[in-house]
Amino acid sequence: MIPDKAPREDVFHGSEELKRDAHVSSFERYKELYQSSIQRPDEFWGDIAKEFFWKTTHSGPFLEYNFDVTKGEVFVKCMGGATTNISYNLLDRNVHERKLGERVAFYWEGNEPGDELTVTYRQLLQSVCRFANVLKAQGVKKGDRVSIYMPMVVELVVAMLACARIGAVHSIVFAGFSAESLCERIMDSQCSLLITADGFYRGDKLINLKLLADEALQKCRDKGFPLDKCIVLRHLSKETEDTSQSPPAKRACPDLQVPWNPEVDLCWLSLTRAASDECEPEWVESEDPLFILYTSGSTGKPKGVLHTVAGYMLYTATTFKLVFDHQPDDVYWCTADIGWITGHSYITYGPLANGATSVLFEGLPTYPDVSRMWEIVDKYHVSKFYTAPTAIRLLMKYGSEPVKKFKRDSLKILGTVGEPINPEAWHWYYNVVGEKRCPIVDTFWQTETGGHVLTPLPAATPMKPGSATFPFFGVVPAILNESGEELEGPSEGYLVFKQPWPGVMRTVFGNHQRFETIYFKKFPGYYVTGDGCRRDKDGYYWITGRIDDMLNVSGHLLSTAEVESALVEHEAVAEAAVVGRPHPVKGESLYCFVTLNDGLTFSRTLEAELKQQVREKIGAIATPDFIQNAPGLPKTRSGKIMRRVLRKIACDERDLGDISTLADSSVVEQLFQNRCGAGV
Ligand code: PRX
């Protein structure tokens, strides 16, 4: 019997006031709608689809699929036969049909307080059309891939929607990734154009993004992939007459060195100035690709998760509307970066599909001070606020004073995403930030799922701190044991899904077999999430964390293999093994064991070099916290590294369990003695 870790009394409910106007106002109603979404999906999603514009409508079942690899190729098809355009649905439909042209789409808030811009739906539509014409003039066609490597500026949204407007496939690479990572992603997706910016500030730190982009393009050239078109937005080194696109930046940085290669580089502003602001959308098939987004793969090679147009649009629109209980007078703020799936689904596509008004924030929660988030909440009267547990834990360290300096009385619903939220952080978020007024939607999902799959609905679902609660509409979870048997009632095991929902990924770009192997081979007939999960006696789902070789650092997945291969590329390193070690703010941090080549000695300089090496290969998010010299690694007789033992050493836990399969147990004691950060 699995103990129920959530005591009965620790259950929280949305307020009566919230229930009054909510889209889903009671748990009974949730259950009814859930049943109809499972039993009559055509009707359920068909009604939702009616709110959108279809150039031609679909025929046949709403969803067709095969999840069972033993019966043939895995596929998911949503609204077969329909044609549409997502940028039309997000912009033209809102401006022309719903008459929301003057509604604010984004309040852009720059890194520097006071650096701000308001963009209406009408303005956004014009900018998107202009940039879509620019892309067309550069020869970008339907189906071509376009890499985007930009900071959190409105032009990033413009670039992605311009791609969508002409049927091109965007591949956004988070601006915190290294040149090497960008090169790898450009080459894997065979992009025909790169869009980037000169640079940006992260807090006090100036990032010269163009230098990194140039480095990436040089690497591509060296590897035989010459990409010779790069559109560059001047964000910091701004031209003064640029009033239509962006505000003059407070921290404008005229001295920023922007290397310019006239053979390759094209200026965003000059191109858009010359372009028309009308652009007929490309009418694409429901299953045409919308975007690729790379996520870490357990082999170390990132996978290009591919999402398609119609299903992703309906799913992000519906989850956004119901999970944040979107209302017309809301101001919504998701603090994620658009370079991650959360930003794709819940800054761009979901909110715009609903005609929502959002805050788009370029800066950091701690710059210029730790009150910044709450200052912004008050400035824009934010009513729905969505962030990550790691940000909550970071701010929690500074106590409640910086929060209480601001009123926050506009807040109605709070959300979290990215990793399990520990009860302490949940309670702080609930009690201090939300003043016990605001339900917390703990949304479990993945790059692959496109949108929320396990989540409370704020007015309907009684919340238990730390539980993502119940499935969203159309989602059928199950818990399997190692033999692939479905477990009933309270249980713990592999979290899988039994059938597709509209927003699930369709393939790994360029490698459908890898898609089948990763998600469908282990348990034929199920989509395997890679997460462990517990179901309690009330049917609540509790994510227990990854059960593959993935680490979750500050809500971002990294594969141990990816970091290990960055380490062994250093000439001093013969072998490396990386494990996660719990971290009070980041959730997990990287603890690396390295075995050096014969005759070399470990030093502080080498340690610093190795950390730098990982930063350069992957990006700052992957910087190891600890690197330990490991003259030997604990291995089985067949040579497999026992990571379970390394995890214990990293945490200084002496209870190692069964280590009888270890080839040489003396290495373990040696590693305990050489631990890094003893006492932390
Ligand atoms: O392990 C789960 C964790 O993040 C993983 C997905 O990471 P990624 O594709 O980068 O997308 C993150 C943003 C959607 C999951 O497999 N995860 C995400 N949300 C939660 C979570 N774990 C527990 N609770 C959550 N709410």
XYZ file of C-alpha atoms and ligand atoms in Angstrom:
706
model
C 0.000 0.000 0.000
C 1.398 3.371 -0.987
C 1.097 5.900 1.823
C -0.995 8.913 0.995
C 1.381 11.812 1.519
C -1.322 14.466 1.319
C -3.396 14.675 4.467
C -7.100 15.099 3.759
C -7.362 18.533 5.328
C -4.666 19.959 3.045
C -7.158 20.667 0.272
C -7.814 24.163 -1.062
C -10.758 25.521 -3.026
C -11.287 28.415 -5.400
C -13.402 31.253 -4.015
C -17.153 31.569 -4.561
C -16.511 34.811 -6.413
C -14.261 33.022 -8.879
C -16.810 30.259 -9.394
C -19.535 32.741 -10.288
C -18.257 33.621 -13.777
C -15.881 30.728 -14.350
C -15.963 28.744 -17.598
C -15.922 25.548 -15.534
C -17.420 26.405 -12.198
C -17.577 23.158 -10.240
C -15.860 19.826 -9.921
C -19.092 18.121 -11.002
C -19.101 20.164 -14.187
C -15.438 19.275 -14.821
C -16.269 15.586 -14.504
C -19.229 15.871 -16.886
C -17.207 17.736 -19.502
C -14.299 15.340 -19.071
C -16.522 12.354 -19.771
C -17.947 13.979 -22.872
C -14.434 14.894 -24.105
C -13.466 11.223 -23.869
C -16.688 9.617 -25.045
C -17.654 12.093 -27.762
C -14.429 13.827 -28.829
C -15.829 14.786 -32.229
C -18.616 16.748 -30.614
C -16.457 18.184 -27.834
C -13.651 19.482 -30.048
C -15.978 20.123 -32.970
C -17.813 22.754 -30.903
C -14.529 24.397 -29.977
C -13.327 24.344 -33.596
C -16.436 26.337 -34.616
C -14.961 29.433 -32.974
C -12.035 29.371 -35.375
C -11.713 30.155 -39.052
C -11.314 27.293 -41.513
C -10.757 27.972 -45.174
C -12.068 24.488 -45.846
C -13.661 22.301 -43.212
C -12.631 18.795 -42.253
C -14.379 15.584 -43.060
C -14.250 12.347 -41.109
C -13.366 11.804 -37.458
C -11.853 14.633 -35.441
C -8.831 12.536 -34.429
C -7.373 9.508 -36.215
C -4.386 7.743 -34.724
C -2.293 4.707 -34.018
C -0.408 4.598 -30.699
C 0.559 0.929 -31.018
C 3.963 0.411 -32.675
C 3.290 -3.302 -33.034
C 0.400 -2.499 -35.391
C 2.272 -0.182 -37.752
C 3.511 3.387 -37.866
C 2.549 5.652 -34.992
C 0.580 8.666 -36.192
C -1.907 11.275 -35.031
C -4.079 13.242 -37.410
C -6.447 15.982 -36.291
C -9.180 17.467 -38.480
C -7.969 15.781 -41.647
C -8.906 17.683 -44.796
C -9.294 21.091 -43.102
C -7.233 24.076 -44.173
C -6.561 27.172 -42.112
C -3.861 29.586 -40.986
C -2.968 30.069 -37.350
C -1.757 33.659 -37.709
C -5.102 34.491 -39.356
C -6.902 32.957 -36.390
C -4.776 34.780 -33.821
C -4.754 38.160 -35.537
C -7.126 38.802 -38.466
C -9.980 36.943 -36.766
C -9.537 38.985 -33.598
C -9.140 42.284 -35.432
C -11.811 41.887 -38.115
C -14.368 39.384 -36.834
C -14.154 39.932 -33.092
C -13.467 43.675 -33.407
C -10.563 43.538 -30.992
C -8.149 45.580 -33.108
C -7.626 48.227 -30.435
C -7.207 45.714 -27.638
C -3.699 45.453 -26.238
C -2.036 42.196 -27.236
C 1.189 42.857 -25.336
C 2.499 45.215 -22.751
C 6.186 44.781 -23.398
C 8.297 45.513 -20.321
C 12.028 45.693 -20.980
C 14.895 44.621 -18.806
C 15.222 48.184 -17.552
C 12.240 49.560 -15.581
C 10.506 52.211 -17.655
C 11.543 50.618 -20.935
C 8.093 49.713 -22.248
C 5.858 49.391 -25.268
C 2.176 48.702 -25.877
C 1.144 46.715 -28.952
C -2.482 46.306 -30.023
C -3.864 43.442 -32.059
C -4.112 45.708 -35.095
C -0.473 46.774 -34.784
C 0.648 43.218 -34.298
C -1.243 42.130 -37.411
C 0.427 44.878 -39.452
C 3.909 44.011 -38.182
C 3.357 40.322 -38.846
C 2.141 40.992 -42.402
C 5.110 43.239 -43.080
C 7.587 40.724 -41.811
C 5.832 37.888 -43.628
C 6.354 39.874 -46.847
C 10.020 40.322 -45.901
C 10.428 36.571 -45.489
C 8.728 35.914 -48.803
C 10.980 38.455 -50.515
C 13.958 36.564 -49.093
C 12.710 33.423 -50.785
C 11.239 31.674 -47.743
C 8.465 29.334 -48.838
C 5.864 27.073 -47.258
C 7.553 24.216 -45.396
C 10.971 25.943 -45.180
C 12.524 26.044 -41.745
C 13.552 29.355 -40.175
C 15.720 29.543 -37.039
C 14.974 32.314 -34.589
C 17.530 33.284 -31.933
C 16.192 36.375 -30.204
C 15.660 37.979 -26.815
C 12.189 38.549 -25.341
C 11.057 41.360 -27.621
C 7.807 41.867 -29.510
C 9.683 41.190 -32.758
C 10.206 37.609 -31.611
C 6.429 37.094 -31.630
C 6.263 38.935 -34.960
C 8.911 36.644 -36.459
C 7.194 33.453 -35.320
C 3.758 34.511 -36.526
C 5.178 35.753 -39.828
C 6.597 32.271 -40.400
C 3.217 30.774 -39.549
C 1.487 33.198 -41.911
C 3.433 31.972 -44.927
C 3.449 28.325 -43.856
C 7.153 28.320 -42.933
C 8.225 26.295 -39.888
C 9.884 28.225 -37.068
C 12.576 26.723 -34.916
C 13.206 29.017 -31.975
C 16.459 28.538 -30.121
C 16.504 30.001 -26.601
C 18.836 33.016 -26.568
C 20.655 31.547 -23.551
C 21.924 28.638 -25.645
C 25.499 28.616 -26.927
C 26.707 29.084 -30.522
C 27.399 25.364 -30.648
C 23.816 24.513 -29.640
C 22.453 26.975 -32.195
C 24.640 25.458 -34.925
C 23.486 21.945 -34.049
C 19.824 23.003 -34.227
C 20.250 24.964 -37.472
C 21.878 21.964 -39.106
C 19.440 19.390 -37.799
C 16.451 21.371 -39.039
C 18.208 22.383 -42.296
C 17.098 25.986 -41.888
C 17.248 28.359 -44.789
C 17.369 31.586 -42.791
C 18.314 32.827 -39.326
C 16.669 35.716 -37.492
C 18.558 37.227 -34.589
C 19.222 40.498 -32.764
C 22.290 42.578 -32.010
C 22.240 41.974 -28.290
C 20.330 42.348 -25.064
C 20.761 42.869 -21.364
C 20.042 40.216 -18.785
C 20.007 42.309 -15.662
C 23.368 44.082 -15.744
C 24.955 41.702 -18.159
C 25.252 42.608 -21.840
C 24.871 39.642 -24.178
C 26.247 40.195 -27.665
C 23.873 37.834 -29.411
C 25.057 38.686 -32.916
C 28.571 37.509 -32.073
C 27.157 34.162 -30.935
C 24.969 33.918 -34.038
C 27.988 34.631 -36.260
C 29.992 32.001 -34.433
C 27.174 29.501 -34.975
C 26.973 30.314 -38.692
C 30.751 29.881 -38.999
C 30.473 26.470 -37.324
C 27.708 25.545 -39.773
C 29.932 26.604 -42.684
C 32.824 24.571 -41.293
C 30.550 21.550 -41.124
C 29.455 21.972 -44.729
C 26.153 23.768 -44.153
C 26.522 27.330 -45.436
C 23.519 29.349 -44.318
C 23.901 32.708 -45.962
C 20.914 34.729 -44.797
C 20.636 36.334 -41.405
C 18.101 39.029 -40.533
C 19.319 41.140 -37.628
C 17.080 43.225 -35.404
C 18.783 46.217 -33.874
C 17.420 46.053 -30.364
C 20.116 47.881 -28.423
C 22.019 49.692 -31.147
C 18.764 51.152 -32.340
C 18.252 53.554 -35.198
C 16.442 56.588 -33.812
C 13.621 56.877 -36.361
C 12.436 53.396 -35.502
C 9.185 54.306 -33.817
C 6.764 51.967 -35.532
C 8.453 48.786 -34.372
C 10.025 49.375 -30.998
C 10.510 52.077 -28.439
C 13.857 53.742 -27.951
C 15.612 51.514 -25.455
C 16.535 53.135 -22.151
C 19.729 51.150 -22.075
C 20.445 51.713 -25.766
C 23.958 50.714 -26.296
C 25.337 52.637 -29.274
C 28.818 51.269 -28.662
C 27.732 47.671 -28.978
C 30.007 46.123 -31.574
C 27.760 44.499 -34.143
C 29.880 42.659 -36.667
C 28.262 42.961 -40.083
C 28.840 40.786 -43.106
C 27.058 42.416 -46.067
C 27.061 39.100 -47.912
C 24.920 37.514 -45.206
C 23.424 40.079 -42.837
C 20.206 41.938 -43.528
C 18.779 44.724 -41.391
C 15.312 44.002 -39.965
C 14.330 47.657 -39.980
C 15.358 48.461 -43.546
C 13.586 45.373 -44.831
C 10.359 45.943 -42.945
C 10.224 49.630 -43.780
C 10.037 48.752 -47.436
C 7.456 45.987 -47.016
C 3.690 46.168 -47.450
C 1.533 45.636 -44.364
C -0.906 43.413 -46.202
C -0.200 39.755 -46.687
C -2.687 37.088 -47.697
C -2.087 34.097 -45.439
C -0.977 30.791 -46.865
C -3.858 28.352 -46.325
C -2.223 25.240 -44.945
C -3.435 21.736 -44.158
C -4.444 21.002 -40.577
C -1.510 18.588 -40.256
C 1.111 20.806 -41.882
C 4.010 21.542 -39.528
C 3.815 24.717 -37.447
C 7.105 24.621 -35.567
C 10.023 22.574 -34.365
C 11.296 23.049 -30.847
C 14.357 21.196 -29.634
C 14.333 19.495 -26.281
C 17.036 17.420 -24.610
C 17.170 13.772 -25.566
C 18.513 11.053 -23.328
C 21.098 10.057 -25.949
C 22.578 13.551 -25.666
C 21.331 14.653 -29.094
C 18.447 17.144 -28.822
C 15.216 16.072 -30.473
C 13.286 18.384 -32.784
C 9.760 18.087 -31.404
C 7.353 18.862 -34.222
C 3.892 20.347 -33.709
C 1.275 20.831 -36.399
C -1.207 23.601 -37.065
C -4.818 22.744 -36.258
C -4.506 20.462 -33.230
C -1.918 22.667 -31.534
C -4.047 25.768 -32.122
C -7.200 24.239 -30.643
C -5.380 22.692 -27.719
C -3.337 25.722 -26.630
C -6.383 27.973 -27.083
C -8.616 25.707 -24.991
C -6.144 24.977 -22.208
C -5.318 28.681 -21.932
C -8.984 29.647 -21.756
C -9.971 27.056 -19.159
C -6.848 26.621 -17.026
C -6.417 30.368 -16.552
C -10.179 30.888 -16.755
C -9.582 33.659 -19.243
C -11.957 36.625 -19.030
C -12.017 39.670 -21.335
C -10.716 42.158 -18.764
C -7.784 39.987 -17.704
C -4.172 40.997 -17.878
C -2.183 37.808 -18.055
C 1.518 37.352 -17.451
C 3.597 34.266 -18.116
C 7.207 34.825 -17.047
C 8.688 32.059 -19.221
C 10.938 32.737 -22.177
C 9.454 32.187 -25.639
C 12.523 30.059 -26.362
C 10.863 27.285 -24.339
C 7.564 25.519 -24.984
C 5.823 27.434 -22.175
C 6.458 30.660 -24.051
C 5.322 29.184 -27.376
C 2.036 27.852 -26.001
C 1.233 30.313 -23.223
C 2.754 33.623 -24.332
C 2.147 33.472 -28.048
C -0.355 30.939 -29.327
C -2.829 30.258 -26.479
C -3.281 33.854 -25.279
C -3.459 35.416 -28.759
C -5.972 32.794 -29.904
C -8.212 34.048 -27.086
C -7.676 37.732 -27.794
C -5.957 38.061 -24.417
C -3.867 40.947 -23.152
C -0.469 39.804 -21.869
C 2.677 41.173 -20.342
C 5.818 40.261 -22.287
C 8.803 40.648 -19.996
C 12.389 40.813 -21.144
C 14.065 41.037 -17.753
C 14.852 39.082 -14.638
C 12.846 38.616 -11.420
C 15.761 39.975 -9.401
C 16.699 43.022 -11.465
C 17.021 45.804 -10.470
C 15.739 44.278 -7.242
C 13.745 41.332 -5.968
C 10.443 43.251 -6.014
C 10.440 43.571 -9.795
C 7.759 40.924 -10.424
C 5.323 42.448 -7.991
C 6.012 45.939 -9.222
C 5.059 44.753 -12.720
C 1.955 42.998 -11.382
C 0.762 46.310 -9.926
C 1.861 48.398 -12.907
C -0.274 46.426 -15.368
C -2.914 45.127 -12.914
C -2.005 41.548 -13.727
C -4.859 39.182 -12.879
C -3.435 35.817 -13.994
C 0.207 35.067 -13.236
C 2.143 32.013 -14.416
C 5.687 31.178 -13.336
C 8.048 28.337 -12.385
C 8.697 26.790 -8.955
C 12.375 27.725 -9.286
C 11.443 31.434 -9.532
C 9.145 31.085 -6.526
C 11.887 29.431 -4.462
C 14.376 32.095 -5.525
C 12.097 34.940 -4.401
C 11.037 33.104 -1.270
C 14.628 33.334 -0.042
C 14.192 37.101 0.320
C 11.136 36.768 2.528
C 7.726 38.390 2.194
C 8.776 42.065 2.557
C 9.699 42.632 -1.123
C 6.326 41.115 -2.085
C 4.285 43.102 0.390
C 5.744 46.394 -0.835
C 3.229 46.063 -3.673
C -0.544 45.618 -3.468
C -1.111 42.718 -5.887
C -4.850 43.087 -5.385
C -5.470 42.532 -9.110
C -4.250 38.913 -8.882
C -6.920 36.233 -9.247
C -5.189 33.044 -10.377
C -1.611 31.848 -9.971
C 0.042 29.094 -11.985
C 3.197 26.998 -11.940
C 4.969 24.851 -14.497
C 8.214 23.048 -15.142
C 8.782 20.746 -12.195
C 7.007 19.449 -9.130
C 6.391 22.297 -6.701
C 7.447 21.524 -3.156
C 4.739 22.179 -0.560
C 6.782 24.905 1.157
C 7.008 26.919 -2.066
C 3.330 26.208 -2.818
C 2.236 27.581 0.556
C 4.418 30.676 0.221
C 3.022 31.339 -3.248
C -0.524 30.802 -1.992
C -0.272 32.645 1.335
C 2.144 35.474 0.589
C 1.850 36.202 -3.134
C -1.832 35.340 -3.541
C -2.883 36.252 0.030
C -4.977 33.079 0.195
C -7.281 34.518 -2.464
C -5.887 32.896 -5.574
C -6.067 29.251 -6.559
C -2.826 27.783 -7.868
C -2.940 25.823 -11.091
C -0.035 23.372 -11.002
C 0.177 22.509 -14.683
C 2.004 19.343 -15.683
C 3.002 19.089 -19.323
C 5.968 18.759 -21.673
C 7.415 20.210 -24.867
C 5.982 17.079 -26.451
C 2.444 17.468 -25.116
C 2.047 20.965 -26.610
C -0.165 22.096 -23.735
C -1.289 21.238 -20.206
C -2.205 17.576 -19.754
C -2.618 17.243 -15.976
C -3.877 20.381 -14.307
C -6.466 21.782 -11.952
C -9.156 24.091 -13.315
C -9.057 27.056 -10.955
C -12.700 27.342 -9.923
C -13.511 23.656 -10.178
C -10.704 21.468 -8.858
C -9.973 21.200 -5.134
C -6.192 21.670 -4.983
C -3.670 19.628 -3.057
C -0.297 21.403 -2.802
C 2.227 19.599 -5.009
C -0.296 17.675 -7.105
C -1.058 18.489 -10.744
C -4.438 16.933 -9.840
C -6.453 15.573 -12.819
C -6.299 15.214 -16.611
C -7.347 18.000 -18.927
C -10.172 17.334 -21.400
C -9.376 14.632 -23.928
C -6.407 13.317 -21.956
C -6.478 9.752 -20.592
C -3.611 9.022 -18.198
C -2.630 5.641 -16.793
C -0.002 4.394 -14.401
C 1.914 1.306 -15.503
C 4.198 -1.029 -13.628
C 7.505 -2.255 -15.046
C 5.716 -5.051 -16.901
C 3.410 -2.589 -18.610
C 0.299 -3.493 -16.620
C -2.143 -0.709 -15.825
C -2.412 -0.120 -12.105
C -5.752 0.784 -10.587
C -6.508 2.962 -7.557
C -3.706 4.309 -5.369
C -0.471 3.310 -7.094
C 2.890 4.487 -8.319
C 4.719 3.815 -11.585
C 5.222 5.108 -15.131
C 2.953 7.937 -16.261
C 1.597 7.209 -19.738
C -1.273 8.428 -21.903
C -3.623 6.028 -23.616
C -4.831 8.136 -26.509
C -3.836 11.352 -28.240
C -5.215 14.827 -27.604
C -5.112 17.475 -30.348
C -1.870 19.130 -29.133
C 0.402 16.104 -28.842
C 3.621 16.193 -30.911
C 3.502 14.412 -34.255
C 7.099 13.364 -34.806
C 10.756 14.081 -34.141
C 11.791 16.223 -37.080
C 13.602 14.119 -39.639
C 13.536 10.977 -37.527
C 10.145 9.345 -37.092
C 11.758 6.150 -35.883
C 13.370 7.994 -32.984
C 9.925 9.368 -32.112
C 8.480 5.858 -32.007
C 11.420 4.474 -30.045
C 11.431 7.164 -27.371
C 7.737 7.493 -26.712
C 6.013 4.301 -27.868
C 8.375 1.314 -27.816
C 8.602 0.633 -24.104
C 4.862 0.176 -23.675
C 3.145 -0.384 -27.055
C -0.210 1.362 -27.206
C 0.800 4.168 -24.840
C 2.608 7.506 -25.049
C 5.325 7.274 -22.383
C 6.075 10.580 -20.646
C 9.362 9.563 -19.004
C 7.975 10.748 -15.662
C 7.184 8.747 -12.577
C 3.808 9.348 -10.996
C 1.743 8.432 -7.979
C -2.049 8.357 -7.786
C -3.540 8.816 -4.348
C -6.746 7.396 -2.941
C -8.738 10.386 -4.224
C -7.427 9.864 -7.752
C -5.022 12.857 -7.674
C -1.868 12.541 -9.774
C 1.484 13.472 -8.197
C 4.494 13.683 -10.500
C 7.495 12.140 -8.758
C 10.122 13.253 -11.324
C 11.955 11.881 -14.340
C 12.668 8.202 -14.529
C 15.056 8.405 -17.453
C 18.527 9.960 -17.651
C 17.178 13.474 -17.609
C 17.746 16.208 -15.067
C 15.437 19.097 -14.375
C 17.491 22.213 -13.639
C 15.376 25.295 -12.950
C 12.469 23.734 -14.820
C 14.586 22.907 -17.890
C 15.372 19.393 -18.946
C 18.963 18.412 -19.573
C 20.216 14.983 -20.435
C 23.129 13.607 -18.451
C 24.586 12.294 -21.736
C 24.588 15.791 -23.242
C 26.637 17.199 -20.351
C 28.905 14.156 -20.234
C 29.758 14.476 -23.892
C 30.583 18.181 -23.411
C 32.958 17.202 -20.571
C 34.761 14.394 -22.372
C 35.468 16.698 -25.288
C 38.046 18.336 -23.014
C 41.441 16.809 -23.698
C 42.098 16.126 -20.022
C 38.971 14.039 -19.488
C 38.863 10.305 -20.122
C 35.385 9.626 -18.758
C 32.561 11.583 -17.161
C 29.372 10.745 -15.293
C 26.783 13.357 -14.386
C 24.017 13.089 -11.805
C 21.484 15.452 -10.296
C 21.807 16.705 -6.763
C 18.872 18.441 -5.041
C 19.236 22.225 -5.002
C 17.134 24.594 -2.886
C 16.356 26.994 -5.754
C 17.076 25.186 -9.014
C 15.367 21.962 -7.971
C 18.323 19.981 -9.231
C 21.918 20.954 -9.902
C 24.573 19.168 -11.926
C 27.144 17.153 -10.026
C 29.818 15.807 -12.381
C 32.400 13.105 -11.805
C 35.384 13.179 -14.159
C 38.149 10.640 -14.632
C 41.247 12.296 -16.044
C 43.631 10.891 -18.608
C 46.672 9.147 -17.200
C 49.283 11.330 -15.582
C 47.085 14.440 -15.262
C 46.212 16.054 -11.967
C 42.964 17.738 -11.034
C 43.162 21.462 -10.292
C 40.938 24.491 -9.739
C 41.987 25.741 -13.161
C 40.876 22.523 -14.795
C 37.595 22.645 -12.873
C 36.957 26.185 -14.149
C 37.872 25.138 -17.682
C 35.455 22.233 -17.575
C 32.605 24.429 -16.329
C 33.369 26.891 -19.117
C 33.471 24.067 -21.627
C 29.953 22.952 -20.707
C 28.677 26.542 -20.875
C 30.178 26.938 -24.319
C 28.901 23.646 -25.651
C 25.370 23.865 -24.277
C 24.698 27.182 -22.593
C 24.702 28.819 -19.175
C 21.749 26.758 -17.873
C 23.929 23.645 -18.050
C 26.806 25.048 -15.977
C 27.796 22.345 -13.471
C 27.654 23.253 -9.802
C 30.179 20.603 -8.822
C 32.977 18.810 -10.612
C 34.656 16.057 -8.680
C 37.860 14.267 -9.566
C 37.042 10.557 -9.863
C 40.116 8.383 -10.348
C 37.656 5.503 -10.682
C 33.882 5.298 -11.240
C 31.586 2.726 -9.637
C 30.810 0.225 -12.390
C 29.159 -3.123 -12.675
C 31.231 -6.050 -13.895
C 29.829 -5.457 -17.359
C 31.165 -1.888 -17.239
C 27.904 0.029 -16.689
C 28.277 3.099 -14.476
C 26.088 2.818 -11.369
C 24.552 6.285 -11.315
C 22.403 5.346 -8.360
C 25.606 5.089 -6.311
C 26.945 8.361 -7.714
C 23.715 10.134 -6.746
C 24.212 8.939 -3.177
C 27.825 10.128 -3.155
C 26.791 13.546 -4.516
C 24.333 13.885 -1.620
C 26.676 12.321 0.936
C 24.206 9.575 1.727
C 25.941 6.493 2.989
C 22.996 4.142 2.679
C 23.909 2.704 -0.730
C 21.527 -0.242 -0.862
C 22.658 -3.343 -2.703
C 26.105 -2.809 -4.238
C 27.004 -6.460 -4.710
C 27.180 -6.010 -8.498
C 29.980 -3.422 -8.176
C 33.218 -4.552 -9.843
C 35.446 -2.645 -7.403
C 33.821 -1.324 -4.261
C 36.941 0.524 -3.073
C 36.301 3.359 -5.546
C 33.154 4.247 -3.619
C 34.977 5.070 -0.391
C 37.530 7.062 -2.321
C 34.769 9.096 -3.969
C 33.077 9.776 -0.628
C 36.358 11.114 0.709
C 36.912 13.424 -2.266
C 33.386 14.818 -2.330
C 32.935 18.431 -3.439
C 31.219 20.897 -1.174
C 31.337 18.615 1.858
C 28.767 19.855 4.310
C 26.512 21.497 1.713
O 9.400 16.117 -15.632
C 8.288 16.881 -16.019
C 8.557 18.340 -15.689
O 9.124 18.901 -16.860
C 9.176 17.925 -17.897
C 8.935 18.560 -19.234
O 9.944 19.475 -19.505
P 9.887 20.393 -20.787
O 9.585 19.571 -21.980
O 11.133 21.198 -20.800
O 8.642 21.326 -20.572
C 8.588 22.137 -19.430
C 7.386 23.050 -19.506
C 6.114 22.405 -19.858
C 8.142 16.914 -17.520
O 8.371 15.678 -18.157
N 7.330 19.079 -15.348
C 6.726 20.031 -16.084
N 5.675 20.548 -15.416
C 5.588 19.887 -14.239
C 6.644 18.951 -14.196
N 6.803 18.116 -13.150
C 5.924 18.217 -12.139
N 4.915 19.101 -12.094
C 4.698 19.957 -13.110
N 3.709 20.839 -13.036
